[in-house]
């Protein structure tokens, strides 16, 4: 069951707030504690009536023997904020 979060409105949106909300969403997922993640803001895209914010969540399992992971998994999020609606 996915938790329903209250998304920020366009007027209150910031890149940092977008990262916090993505963290809030993925913190509800059942993922083994060995998997570490980082959230990275990639870019802001200007569209005709909105702005789209691109983020990447990168997952990996570093170990003491191999601190640089041999494999990673990425999930991409796009948050679109309308310039017409609040």
mmCIF file of C-alpha atoms in Angstrom:
data_model
loop_
_atom_site.group_PDB
_atom_site.id
_atom_site.type_symbol
_atom_site.label_atom_id
_atom_site.label_comp_id
_atom_site.label_asym_id
_atom_site.label_seq_id
_atom_site.Cartn_x
_atom_site.Cartn_y
_atom_site.Cartn_z
ATOM 1 C CA UNK A 1 0.000 0.000 0.000
ATOM 2 C CA UNK A 2 1.465 3.313 -1.075
ATOM 3 C CA UNK A 3 1.197 6.208 1.353
ATOM 4 C CA UNK A 4 -0.602 9.227 -0.070
ATOM 5 C CA UNK A 5 1.539 12.308 0.536
ATOM 6 C CA UNK A 6 0.488 15.935 0.319
ATOM 7 C CA UNK A 7 2.401 17.384 -2.644
ATOM 8 C CA UNK A 8 3.569 20.983 -2.520
ATOM 9 C CA UNK A 9 1.678 23.498 -4.643
ATOM 10 C CA UNK A 10 3.410 25.414 -7.422
ATOM 11 C CA UNK A 11 3.904 28.608 -5.429
ATOM 12 C CA UNK A 12 5.699 26.781 -2.599
ATOM 13 C CA UNK A 13 7.775 24.438 -4.761
ATOM 14 C CA UNK A 14 11.589 24.493 -4.612
ATOM 15 C CA UNK A 15 14.179 22.028 -5.870
ATOM 16 C CA UNK A 16 14.964 21.094 -2.254
ATOM 17 C CA UNK A 17 11.274 20.591 -1.420
ATOM 18 C CA UNK A 18 10.984 18.289 -4.449
ATOM 19 C CA UNK A 19 13.869 16.199 -3.102
ATOM 20 C CA UNK A 20 12.218 16.025 0.322
ATOM 21 C CA UNK A 21 8.960 14.845 -1.184
ATOM 22 C CA UNK A 22 10.673 12.184 -3.283
ATOM 23 C CA UNK A 23 12.403 10.997 -0.101
ATOM 24 C CA UNK A 24 9.012 10.886 1.623
ATOM 25 C CA UNK A 25 7.597 8.703 -1.161
ATOM 26 C CA UNK A 26 10.476 6.220 -1.348
ATOM 27 C CA UNK A 27 10.771 5.940 2.434
ATOM 28 C CA UNK A 28 7.441 4.067 2.347
ATOM 29 C CA UNK A 29 8.867 1.371 0.035
ATOM 30 C CA UNK A 30 10.001 -1.939 1.490
ATOM 31 C CA UNK A 31 13.702 -1.969 0.654
ATOM 32 C CA UNK A 32 16.378 -3.914 2.504
ATOM 33 C CA UNK A 33 18.475 -1.678 4.754
ATOM 34 C CA UNK A 34 21.687 -2.642 2.896
ATOM 35 C CA UNK A 35 20.544 -0.613 -0.086
ATOM 36 C CA UNK A 36 21.751 2.965 0.236
ATOM 37 C CA UNK A 37 20.320 5.751 -1.877
ATOM 38 C CA UNK A 38 21.104 9.264 -2.965
ATOM 39 C CA UNK A 39 18.775 11.759 -4.611
ATOM 40 C CA UNK A 40 20.223 14.081 -7.225
ATOM 41 C CA UNK A 41 18.580 17.021 -8.945
ATOM 42 C CA UNK A 42 19.448 16.797 -12.647
ATOM 43 C CA UNK A 43 17.818 19.737 -14.407
ATOM 44 C CA UNK A 44 14.930 22.133 -14.745
ATOM 45 C CA UNK A 45 13.114 22.098 -18.069
ATOM 46 C CA UNK A 46 11.063 25.088 -19.199
ATOM 47 C CA UNK A 47 7.895 24.058 -21.054
ATOM 48 C CA UNK A 48 5.151 26.194 -22.598
ATOM 49 C CA UNK A 49 2.866 26.298 -19.544
ATOM 50 C CA UNK A 50 4.934 24.563 -16.881
ATOM 51 C CA UNK A 51 8.353 23.694 -15.554
ATOM 52 C CA UNK A 52 9.535 20.120 -15.230
ATOM 53 C CA UNK A 53 12.101 19.155 -12.606
ATOM 54 C CA UNK A 54 14.201 16.033 -13.221
ATOM 55 C CA UNK A 55 15.594 13.941 -10.342
ATOM 56 C CA UNK A 56 17.490 10.673 -10.113
ATOM 57 C CA UNK A 57 17.485 8.318 -7.148
ATOM 58 C CA UNK A 58 20.528 6.056 -7.285
ATOM 59 C CA UNK A 59 20.547 2.843 -5.223
ATOM 60 C CA UNK A 60 23.625 0.760 -4.410
ATOM 61 C CA UNK A 61 24.965 -1.772 -1.930
ATOM 62 C CA UNK A 62 28.501 -0.762 -0.983
ATOM 63 C CA UNK A 63 30.424 -3.120 1.305
ATOM 64 C CA UNK A 64 33.634 -2.888 3.325
ATOM 65 C CA UNK A 65 35.404 -5.034 0.729
ATOM 66 C CA UNK A 66 33.973 -3.086 -2.211
ATOM 67 C CA UNK A 67 33.114 0.452 -1.100
ATOM 68 C CA UNK A 68 32.589 1.443 -4.719
ATOM 69 C CA UNK A 69 29.545 -0.608 -5.745
ATOM 70 C CA UNK A 70 29.814 -2.971 -8.696
ATOM 71 C CA UNK A 71 26.244 -2.196 -9.762
ATOM 72 C CA UNK A 72 23.649 0.490 -9.171
ATOM 73 C CA UNK A 73 19.971 0.923 -9.901
ATOM 74 C CA UNK A 74 18.421 4.277 -10.753
ATOM 75 C CA UNK A 75 14.878 5.552 -10.647
ATOM 76 C CA UNK A 76 13.966 8.818 -12.322
ATOM 77 C CA UNK A 77 11.316 11.215 -11.075
ATOM 78 C CA UNK A 78 9.821 14.132 -12.965
ATOM 79 C CA UNK A 79 7.834 16.764 -11.091
ATOM 80 C CA UNK A 80 5.880 19.133 -13.309
ATOM 81 C CA UNK A 81 4.678 22.454 -11.938
ATOM 82 C CA UNK A 82 2.022 24.342 -13.898
ATOM 83 C CA UNK A 83 2.550 28.047 -14.496
ATOM 84 C CA UNK A 84 -1.213 28.456 -15.050
ATOM 85 C CA UNK A 85 -2.649 26.722 -11.972
ATOM 86 C CA UNK A 86 -1.638 27.231 -8.335
#
